[in-house]
Coordinates of C-alpha atoms in Angstrom, one line a residue:
M1 CA -2.2 28.6 5.1
S2 CA -3.0 25.5 7.2
A3 CA -6.2 26.5 9.0
A4 CA -9.1 24.1 8.9
L5 CA -10.9 23.9 5.6
S6 CA -13.9 26.0 4.9
P7 CA -17.2 24.0 4.8
E8 CA -17.3 24.3 1.0
A9 CA -13.7 23.0 0.7
A10 CA -14.4 20.2 3.2
E11 CA -17.4 19.1 1.1
R12 CA -15.4 19.1 -2.2
P13 CA -14.0 15.5 -1.8
W14 CA -17.4 14.2 -1.0
R15 CA -19.0 16.0 -4.0
R16 CA -16.2 15.0 -6.3
H17 CA -16.2 11.3 -5.5
L18 CA -19.9 10.7 -4.6
G19 CA -21.7 13.1 -6.9
A20 CA -25.3 13.7 -5.8
L21 CA -25.0 11.0 -3.2
W22 CA -22.7 13.0 -1.0
K23 CA -25.4 14.5 1.2
D24 CA -26.5 11.0 2.3
F25 CA -23.3 10.6 4.4
V26 CA -22.1 12.1 7.6
P27 CA -18.3 12.6 7.9
S28 CA -18.2 11.6 11.5
E29 CA -19.7 8.2 10.7
L30 CA -16.5 7.2 8.9
A31 CA -14.7 6.5 12.1
R32 CA -17.6 5.2 14.2
G33 CA -17.2 2.1 16.3
S34 CA -14.5 -0.6 16.0
L35 CA -13.4 -3.1 13.4
P36 CA -14.9 -6.1 15.3
Q37 CA -18.2 -4.3 15.7
A38 CA -18.4 -3.5 12.0
F39 CA -17.5 -7.1 11.0
A40 CA -20.0 -8.5 13.4
F41 CA -22.8 -6.3 12.1
A42 CA -22.2 -7.5 8.6
A43 CA -22.0 -11.1 9.7
E44 CA -25.3 -10.9 11.6
A45 CA -27.0 -9.5 8.5
A46 CA -25.8 -12.2 6.2
P47 CA -24.2 -15.1 8.2
D48 CA -24.4 -17.6 5.3
R49 CA -22.9 -15.5 2.6
P50 CA -19.4 -16.6 1.5
A51 CA -16.8 -14.2 2.9
V52 CA -13.2 -15.3 2.2
T53 CA -12.0 -17.9 -0.3
I54 CA -8.4 -19.0 -0.1
G55 CA -7.0 -22.0 -2.0
G56 CA -10.4 -22.9 -3.2
A57 CA -11.9 -23.2 0.3
A58 CA -14.5 -20.7 1.3
V59 CA -15.7 -19.6 4.8
T60 CA -18.8 -17.6 5.5
H61 CA -19.2 -14.3 7.3
G62 CA -21.0 -16.2 10.1
Q63 CA -18.2 -18.8 10.5
L64 CA -15.5 -16.1 10.6
D65 CA -17.5 -14.2 13.2
D66 CA -17.8 -17.3 15.4
D67 CA -14.1 -18.2 15.0
A68 CA -13.1 -14.6 15.9
A69 CA -15.4 -14.8 19.0
R70 CA -13.9 -18.1 20.2
I71 CA -10.2 -17.1 19.6
G72 CA -10.8 -13.7 21.2
G73 CA -12.4 -15.3 24.2
W74 CA -9.5 -17.7 24.5
L75 CA -7.0 -14.8 24.5
L76 CA -9.0 -12.9 27.1
E77 CA -8.9 -15.9 29.4
R78 CA -5.2 -15.8 29.2
G79 CA -5.0 -12.1 30.0
V80 CA -4.4 -11.0 26.4
G81 CA -6.8 -8.2 25.6
R82 CA -6.9 -4.4 25.7
G83 CA -3.3 -3.1 26.0
S84 CA -1.8 -6.3 24.8
R85 CA 0.1 -6.8 21.5
V86 CA 0.0 -10.0 19.4
L87 CA 2.5 -10.8 16.7
L88 CA 1.1 -12.4 13.5
A89 CA 3.7 -13.9 11.1
G90 CA 2.6 -16.3 8.4
P91 CA 1.6 -16.6 4.8
T92 CA -1.9 -15.8 3.6
S93 CA -4.2 -18.6 4.9
H94 CA -7.5 -19.1 6.6
P95 CA -5.8 -19.7 10.0
F96 CA -4.0 -16.3 9.6
V97 CA -7.3 -14.6 8.9
R98 CA -9.0 -16.3 11.9
A99 CA -6.1 -15.4 14.2
Y100 CA -6.1 -11.8 13.1
L101 CA -9.8 -11.4 13.6
G102 CA -9.6 -13.1 17.0
V103 CA -6.9 -10.7 18.1
L104 CA -9.0 -7.7 17.2
R105 CA -12.1 -9.3 18.9
S106 CA -10.1 -9.6 22.1
G107 CA -9.4 -5.9 22.1
A108 CA -5.6 -6.5 21.7
T109 CA -3.5 -4.9 19.1
A110 CA -2.5 -6.9 16.0
M111 CA 1.1 -6.8 14.9
P112 CA 1.2 -8.3 11.4
V113 CA 4.7 -8.8 10.0
E114 CA 6.0 -10.3 6.7
A115 CA 5.9 -14.1 6.7
G116 CA 9.5 -14.5 5.6
L117 CA 11.3 -12.3 8.1
K118 CA 14.5 -13.8 9.5
A119 CA 15.5 -13.8 13.2
P120 CA 17.5 -10.5 13.1
E121 CA 14.6 -8.8 11.4
L122 CA 12.1 -10.2 13.9
E123 CA 14.4 -9.2 16.7
R124 CA 14.5 -5.6 15.6
I125 CA 10.7 -5.5 15.6
I126 CA 10.3 -7.3 18.9
S127 CA 12.8 -4.9 20.5
V128 CA 10.6 -2.0 19.4
A129 CA 7.3 -3.5 20.7
P130 CA 7.6 -6.8 22.6
P131 CA 4.4 -8.9 22.0
N132 CA 2.3 -10.6 24.7
A133 CA 1.4 -13.5 22.3
A134 CA 2.2 -14.7 18.8
F135 CA 0.5 -16.6 16.0
V136 CA 3.1 -18.0 13.7
S137 CA 3.7 -20.4 10.7
N138 CA 6.3 -23.1 10.9
D139 CA 9.0 -21.0 9.3
A140 CA 8.3 -18.0 11.5
A141 CA 8.2 -20.2 14.6
A142 CA 11.7 -21.4 13.8
E143 CA 13.0 -17.8 13.4
L144 CA 11.2 -16.7 16.5
A145 CA 12.8 -19.4 18.5
R146 CA 16.2 -18.2 17.3
V147 CA 15.4 -14.7 18.7
G148 CA 14.8 -16.1 22.1
K149 CA 12.7 -13.1 23.4
A150 CA 9.3 -14.1 22.3
S151 CA 6.2 -14.4 24.5
K152 CA 5.6 -17.7 26.1
L153 CA 2.2 -17.8 24.5
V154 CA 3.0 -18.8 20.9
V155 CA 0.3 -20.5 18.8
G156 CA 1.0 -22.3 15.5
L157 CA -0.9 -21.5 12.4
E158 CA 0.1 -24.8 10.9
P159 CA 0.4 -28.3 12.3
G160 CA 3.8 -28.9 13.8
A161 CA 4.7 -25.2 14.1
C162 CA 4.4 -25.1 17.9
S163 CA 3.3 -27.3 20.8
L164 CA 0.1 -25.2 20.9
E165 CA -2.0 -25.0 17.7
L166 CA -4.8 -22.7 16.5
S167 CA -7.4 -25.4 16.8
E168 CA -6.7 -25.5 20.6
A169 CA -6.9 -21.7 20.9
Q170 CA -10.6 -21.6 20.6
S171 CA -11.8 -23.1 23.8
G172 CA -12.7 -19.9 25.7
P173 CA -16.2 -18.4 26.1
P174 CA -17.0 -16.3 23.0
A175 CA -15.9 -12.7 23.2
E176 CA -18.3 -9.9 22.4
P177 CA -17.0 -7.5 19.7
A178 CA -14.4 -5.2 21.3
G179 CA -14.9 -1.4 21.2
P180 CA -12.3 1.1 19.9
G181 CA -10.0 0.6 23.0
S182 CA -6.4 -0.1 22.1
P183 CA -4.9 0.6 18.7
A184 CA -6.3 -1.9 16.2
I185 CA -3.0 -2.5 14.4
L186 CA 0.7 -1.8 15.2
A187 CA 2.1 -1.6 11.7
F188 CA 5.8 -1.1 10.8
T189 CA 7.2 1.2 8.2
S190 CA 8.5 -0.5 5.1
G191 CA 11.6 1.7 4.8
T192 CA 14.6 0.0 3.2
T193 CA 17.1 1.4 5.6
G194 CA 17.2 2.1 9.4
E195 CA 15.4 0.7 12.3
P196 CA 11.6 -0.1 11.9
K197 CA 9.2 2.4 13.2
G198 CA 5.9 1.3 14.8
V199 CA 2.8 2.9 13.5
P200 CA -0.2 2.6 15.8
L201 CA -3.4 2.7 13.9
S202 CA -6.6 3.2 15.9
H203 CA -9.9 1.6 14.9
G204 CA -11.1 5.0 13.8
N205 CA -8.0 5.5 11.7
V206 CA -8.5 2.2 9.8
L207 CA -12.3 2.5 9.5
S208 CA -12.4 6.1 8.3
S209 CA -9.8 5.2 5.6
I210 CA -11.4 2.1 4.2
R211 CA -15.0 3.4 4.5
A212 CA -14.0 6.5 2.5
A213 CA -12.6 4.4 -0.3
M214 CA -15.6 2.0 -0.2
L215 CA -17.9 5.0 -0.7
A216 CA -15.8 6.4 -3.5
W217 CA -15.4 3.0 -5.2
R218 CA -19.1 2.0 -4.7
W219 CA -18.2 -1.2 -2.8
A220 CA -21.3 -3.2 -2.1
A221 CA -22.4 -6.5 -0.6
D222 CA -22.6 -8.2 -4.0
D223 CA -19.0 -7.4 -5.0
V224 CA -16.4 -10.1 -5.3
M225 CA -12.9 -8.8 -4.6
L226 CA -9.8 -10.6 -5.9
H227 CA -6.2 -9.9 -4.8
A228 CA -2.9 -11.7 -4.1
L229 CA -1.5 -9.2 -1.7
P230 CA 0.1 -10.3 1.6
L231 CA -2.1 -9.7 4.6
S232 CA 1.0 -8.5 6.5
H233 CA 0.6 -5.2 4.6
Q234 CA -2.1 -2.5 4.8
H235 CA -2.9 -2.9 1.1
G236 CA -3.8 -6.5 1.5
L237 CA -5.6 -6.0 4.8
S238 CA -7.7 -3.2 3.4
G239 CA -9.3 -5.6 0.9
L240 CA -10.1 -7.9 3.8
H241 CA -11.5 -5.1 5.9
A242 CA -13.7 -3.8 3.1
T243 CA -15.1 -7.3 2.4
L244 CA -16.0 -7.9 6.1
I245 CA -17.5 -4.4 6.5
A246 CA -19.6 -4.7 3.3
G247 CA -20.6 -8.3 3.8
S248 CA -19.2 -9.0 0.4
A249 CA -16.9 -11.8 -0.9
A250 CA -13.1 -11.9 -1.2
V251 CA -11.0 -14.4 -3.2
I252 CA -7.4 -14.2 -2.0
Q253 CA -4.5 -15.9 -3.8
P254 CA -1.8 -16.8 -1.3
R255 CA 1.0 -16.3 -3.8
F256 CA 0.6 -14.4 -7.0
D257 CA 0.6 -16.4 -10.2
A258 CA -0.7 -14.5 -13.3
A259 CA -2.4 -17.4 -15.1
S260 CA -4.3 -18.7 -12.0
F261 CA -5.1 -15.2 -10.8
A262 CA -6.8 -14.4 -14.1
A263 CA -8.6 -17.8 -14.0
L264 CA -9.9 -17.0 -10.5
G265 CA -11.1 -13.7 -11.8
R266 CA -13.1 -15.4 -14.5
N267 CA -14.4 -18.4 -12.5
D268 CA -15.3 -16.4 -9.4
A269 CA -16.7 -13.5 -11.3
A270 CA -14.5 -11.0 -9.7
S271 CA -15.9 -7.5 -9.8
I272 CA -13.0 -5.7 -8.1
I273 CA -9.2 -6.4 -8.4
L274 CA -6.6 -4.9 -6.0
A275 CA -3.1 -5.2 -7.4
V276 CA 0.3 -3.5 -7.6
P277 CA 1.9 -2.5 -10.9
A278 CA 4.2 -5.5 -11.1
M279 CA 1.2 -7.8 -11.0
Y280 CA -0.4 -5.9 -13.9
E281 CA 2.8 -6.3 -15.9
R282 CA 2.6 -10.1 -15.4
L283 CA -1.1 -10.2 -16.3
L284 CA -0.3 -8.4 -19.6
E285 CA 1.9 -11.4 -20.6
L286 CA -1.1 -13.6 -20.8
P287 CA -3.0 -14.3 -24.0
A288 CA -5.9 -11.9 -24.5
A289 CA -8.5 -14.6 -24.0
D290 CA -7.1 -15.5 -20.6
L291 CA -7.4 -11.9 -19.4
S292 CA -11.1 -11.6 -20.3
L293 CA -12.9 -10.7 -17.0
P294 CA -16.5 -10.0 -17.9
A295 CA -17.7 -9.3 -14.3
L296 CA -14.9 -6.8 -13.6
R297 CA -16.1 -3.3 -12.8
L298 CA -13.0 -1.9 -11.1
A299 CA -9.3 -2.6 -11.2
V300 CA -7.3 -0.7 -8.5
S301 CA -3.6 -0.1 -8.5
G302 CA -1.6 1.0 -5.5
S303 CA 1.5 0.6 -3.3
A304 CA 3.9 1.7 -6.1
P305 CA 3.7 4.2 -8.9
L306 CA 1.8 3.0 -12.0
P307 CA 3.6 4.1 -15.1
G308 CA 1.4 5.8 -17.6
R309 CA 2.2 3.5 -20.5
L310 CA 1.5 0.4 -18.3
A311 CA -1.9 2.0 -17.3
E312 CA -2.8 2.5 -20.9
Q313 CA -1.8 -1.1 -21.8
V314 CA -3.9 -2.5 -19.0
G315 CA -6.8 -0.3 -20.0
D316 CA -6.7 -1.6 -23.5
R317 CA -6.8 -5.2 -22.3
L318 CA -9.3 -4.8 -19.5
G319 CA -11.5 -2.3 -21.2
Q320 CA -11.0 0.3 -18.5
L321 CA -8.1 2.3 -17.1
P322 CA -7.0 1.1 -13.7
L323 CA -8.0 3.3 -10.9
E324 CA -4.7 4.4 -9.3
R325 CA -4.8 5.6 -5.7
Y326 CA -2.2 6.8 -3.2
G327 CA -1.8 6.2 0.5
S328 CA 0.7 5.4 3.2
T329 CA 0.9 3.3 6.3
E330 CA 0.6 6.4 8.5
A331 CA -2.2 8.1 6.7
G332 CA -4.2 5.4 5.1
L333 CA -5.8 5.8 1.7
V334 CA -5.4 9.5 0.8
L335 CA -5.9 10.2 -2.9
S336 CA -7.9 8.3 -5.5
N337 CA -8.8 8.7 -9.1
L338 CA -12.6 8.9 -9.7
Y339 CA -14.8 5.9 -10.0
E340 CA -17.1 7.8 -12.3
G341 CA -15.3 10.3 -14.4
P342 CA -12.0 10.5 -16.4
R343 CA -8.9 8.8 -15.1
R344 CA -5.5 10.2 -16.1
P345 CA -2.6 7.8 -16.4
G346 CA 0.3 8.9 -14.2
R347 CA -1.9 10.7 -11.7
V348 CA -3.4 9.5 -8.4
G349 CA -6.5 11.6 -8.4
Y350 CA -8.1 13.6 -5.7
P351 CA -8.4 13.6 -1.8
L352 CA -10.9 11.0 -0.6
P353 CA -13.8 12.0 1.6
G354 CA -12.8 13.1 5.1
I355 CA -9.1 13.9 4.3
E356 CA -7.3 17.2 3.7
V357 CA -4.2 17.4 1.4
R358 CA -1.8 20.2 0.6
L359 CA 1.6 20.6 -1.0
A360 CA 4.4 22.3 0.9
G361 CA 7.0 24.1 -1.1
S362 CA 10.7 24.4 -0.1
D363 CA 9.9 27.3 2.2
A364 CA 7.1 25.4 3.9
G365 CA 4.5 27.6 2.2
E366 CA 2.0 26.4 -0.3
A367 CA 3.7 25.0 -3.5
D368 CA 2.6 26.8 -6.7
P369 CA 0.3 24.8 -9.0
G370 CA 2.4 22.5 -11.2
S371 CA 5.4 22.9 -8.9
P372 CA 6.6 20.0 -6.8
G373 CA 6.0 20.0 -3.1
E374 CA 5.9 17.6 -0.2
I375 CA 2.5 16.0 0.3
L376 CA 1.0 16.9 3.7
V377 CA -2.1 15.2 5.0
R378 CA -4.6 15.9 7.8
G379 CA -7.7 14.0 8.9
Q380 CA -9.2 11.5 11.3
Q381 CA -7.6 8.5 9.5
V382 CA -4.0 9.9 10.1
F383 CA -2.1 8.2 12.9
E384 CA -1.1 10.3 16.0
G385 CA 2.5 9.4 16.2
Y386 CA 5.2 6.7 16.1
W387 CA 5.3 4.0 18.7
Q388 CA 7.5 5.3 21.6
R389 CA 9.4 7.6 19.2
P390 CA 8.6 11.2 20.2
D391 CA 11.6 12.4 18.2
A392 CA 10.3 10.8 15.0
T393 CA 6.8 12.0 15.7
T394 CA 7.9 15.6 16.0
E395 CA 9.7 15.4 12.7
A396 CA 6.7 13.8 11.0
F397 CA 4.2 16.6 11.8
D398 CA 4.3 20.3 11.2
D399 CA 3.2 22.9 13.8
D400 CA -0.4 22.8 12.5
G401 CA -0.8 19.0 12.8
W402 CA -0.2 18.1 9.1
F403 CA 1.5 14.8 8.6
R404 CA 4.6 15.2 6.4
S405 CA 4.4 12.1 4.1
G406 CA 7.9 12.5 2.7
D407 CA 6.4 12.0 -0.8
I408 CA 6.8 14.7 -3.5
G409 CA 3.8 15.5 -5.7
T410 CA 2.3 18.1 -8.0
V411 CA -1.2 19.5 -8.5
D412 CA -2.6 20.1 -11.9
A413 CA -3.7 23.7 -12.1
A414 CA -6.5 22.8 -14.5
D415 CA -8.3 20.0 -12.9
G416 CA -6.8 19.8 -9.3
S417 CA -5.6 16.2 -9.7
Y418 CA -2.4 15.1 -7.9
A419 CA 0.6 13.2 -9.2
V420 CA 3.3 11.6 -7.0
T421 CA 6.8 12.1 -8.4
G422 CA 8.9 10.5 -5.7
R423 CA 10.1 10.5 -2.1
S424 CA 11.8 13.6 -0.7
K425 CA 14.7 11.3 0.4
D426 CA 15.0 10.0 -3.2
L427 CA 15.1 13.5 -4.7
I428 CA 18.2 13.9 -6.9
I429 CA 20.2 17.1 -6.5
T430 CA 22.3 17.4 -9.7
G431 CA 24.3 20.6 -10.3
G432 CA 22.3 22.3 -7.6
L433 CA 18.9 21.4 -9.3
N434 CA 16.3 19.1 -8.0
V435 CA 15.1 16.1 -10.0
S436 CA 12.2 13.8 -9.0
P437 CA 13.0 10.2 -10.1
G438 CA 9.3 9.4 -10.9
E439 CA 9.1 12.2 -13.5
V440 CA 12.1 10.8 -15.4
E441 CA 10.9 7.2 -15.0
E442 CA 7.5 8.1 -16.5
V443 CA 9.3 9.3 -19.7
I444 CA 11.7 6.4 -20.0
D445 CA 9.0 3.8 -19.5
R446 CA 7.2 5.2 -22.6
H447 CA 10.0 4.1 -24.8
P448 CA 8.8 0.9 -26.6
G449 CA 12.1 -0.8 -25.9
V450 CA 11.9 -0.4 -22.2
V451 CA 10.2 -3.0 -20.0
R452 CA 10.8 -1.1 -16.8
S453 CA 13.0 1.6 -15.4
A454 CA 14.2 3.1 -12.1
V455 CA 16.1 6.3 -11.6
A456 CA 18.4 7.3 -8.8
G457 CA 21.2 9.7 -8.0
V458 CA 24.7 8.3 -8.2
P459 CA 27.5 10.3 -6.5
S460 CA 29.5 12.4 -8.9
Q461 CA 32.4 14.8 -8.4
R462 CA 31.2 17.0 -11.2
W463 CA 27.4 17.1 -10.5
G464 CA 27.1 16.1 -6.9
E465 CA 24.7 13.4 -8.1
E466 CA 24.2 12.1 -11.6
V467 CA 20.7 11.3 -12.8
T468 CA 21.2 7.6 -13.6
A469 CA 18.7 5.3 -15.3
F470 CA 18.5 1.6 -14.6
V471 CA 16.6 -0.1 -17.3
V472 CA 15.2 -3.5 -18.2
L473 CA 15.1 -3.7 -22.0
A474 CA 12.8 -5.6 -24.3
A475 CA 14.8 -8.3 -26.2
D476 CA 13.3 -7.4 -29.6
K477 CA 13.4 -3.6 -29.4
A478 CA 16.4 -2.9 -27.2
P479 CA 17.6 0.7 -27.6
D480 CA 21.1 1.9 -26.9
A481 CA 22.0 4.6 -24.4
D482 CA 22.2 7.3 -27.0
E483 CA 18.7 6.5 -28.2
L484 CA 17.3 6.5 -24.6
V485 CA 18.9 9.8 -23.7
G486 CA 17.6 11.3 -27.0
H487 CA 14.1 10.1 -26.2
C488 CA 14.4 11.9 -22.8
R489 CA 15.8 15.1 -24.2
G490 CA 12.7 15.6 -26.4
R491 CA 10.5 15.4 -23.3
L492 CA 12.5 16.7 -20.3
S493 CA 14.7 19.6 -19.5
A494 CA 18.4 18.8 -20.1
Y495 CA 19.3 18.6 -16.4
K496 CA 16.6 16.0 -15.8
C497 CA 17.9 13.6 -18.5
P498 CA 20.0 10.6 -17.5
K499 CA 23.7 11.2 -17.7
R500 CA 24.2 7.4 -17.2
V501 CA 22.3 4.4 -18.4
V502 CA 22.8 1.1 -16.8
V503 CA 21.1 -2.0 -18.3
V504 CA 20.0 -4.5 -15.6
D505 CA 18.1 -7.9 -15.7
E506 CA 15.6 -6.7 -13.1
I507 CA 14.8 -3.7 -10.9
P508 CA 15.2 -4.5 -7.2
T509 CA 11.8 -4.2 -5.4
N510 CA 10.1 -5.3 -2.2
E511 CA 7.2 -7.7 -2.2
M512 CA 4.8 -4.8 -2.7
G513 CA 6.6 -3.6 -5.9
K514 CA 8.3 -0.6 -4.4
V515 CA 11.7 0.1 -5.8
L516 CA 14.6 -0.5 -3.4
R517 CA 16.6 2.6 -4.5
D518 CA 19.4 1.9 -2.0
R519 CA 20.3 -1.2 -4.0
L520 CA 20.5 0.7 -7.3
V521 CA 23.7 2.6 -6.7
P522 CA 25.8 -0.6 -6.2
L523 CA 24.4 -1.8 -9.5
A524 CA 25.9 1.3 -11.2
D525 CA 29.3 0.5 -9.6
D526 CA 29.1 -3.1 -10.7
A527 CA 28.4 -2.0 -14.2
R528 CA 31.4 0.4 -14.4
D529 CA 32.8 -1.3 -17.4
T530 CA 29.6 -1.3 -19.5
R531 CA 27.8 1.9 -18.4
I532 CA 27.7 4.8 -20.8
D533 CA 28.2 8.3 -19.3
K534 CA 26.5 11.4 -20.7
E535 CA 28.5 14.3 -19.4
E536 CA 26.9 17.1 -21.5

């Protein structure tokens, strides 16, 4: 059931994503070397090529490589290198990019965290993995000072943030590109409840993940990638990594604004866009002429499910369906729709080169085609375990080394493509039957009067949990609850249809567009006087 794949099965992702080109690549090469080595190689090949543009200012691959070498050398002089951890907290900026690359160059482990974390949130992370140094913005410096447990070596990414500024942290002898050594990144799970869990990602983990995607998506040196994703998250960092490995160009918007984002896409001839569904929603609000992107060859969507109707609307406007992909902090980029070939709205495609995927049913055996199962992942890009959490690590892997993602998916028996229908912890058990929220949301979102929906289980004496739909309605086409439930009954089994519809002004999400389901149930309680129950 979970033995290593046969050679033919192991080759299938390569054949599927690369076509006739698959024989030109060696699987072991995906994880070769380190991030600083890969970046330096590209910089040496094209030092004068623009690498990263932020706020209209561009720096070249050669300049970034020089900056990384000097910052890395400065850190090494102060004993911060292999085995050390360095906190990075700040908004997207050139100083943040330089500091991040300098940390990797030194051989230390980068700990990027959200720029807007408050002192209690920072304290929880620092208590998990105390940093040896920190690079912080003004706001983060103030919150870090409130914690009172930070490293003495704190460097400001902005003038006035700290007594020591980034411009002063470049005085050491240039550091050579560090080898694999320590973990490249110590990321933190984005769960909405509980204590943060550290996710150590080795250089091999990160490289094999992004190189597989680059091959599948035909990423080349002449590409211009555009995104507005925070660099504290793996989604945003992956675009930076691909750019610096390929020797291509990245245009990064520090804070998403639909109109200026589209203008950047036109003016900078963006060939690749990385975005989350919420960003595509905002882009669709623009006039058609503003969303004309003649150089665009690939629009990628990730971090949150892309509703099928939204995918089709984006496809109509951009002239191509977005390429939806699926991944996780712990396993990297796992599944992707095909670059060449049909893309199916609502599905996340096929395993990327170098990765194995299977679905486990309720008895831990293989789920039947078309039936839901937990997505299990195995491969060289999957992390080895949570930071100093052997208990959590044991729970996260089965006896054969498969990582249990906690996500529920299905496989199409006809074409082998995957769909992600929800999280196992989000599964609704109503009247003893299981309902995946994503399956219900996909149906509700196709009603023309619904802007967006989220589905959760609300405690019920009668059902255990009631399938409850939280909907943002279009002002000109707003349906009532009866109409919405009727729309669902024509497309879903009766037990999957909402028994309650709650109209809300917005769906609570995090900055990557993931629904914060723990905040939905209180919305149902607040709407007790206006909700409509469907008890049939």
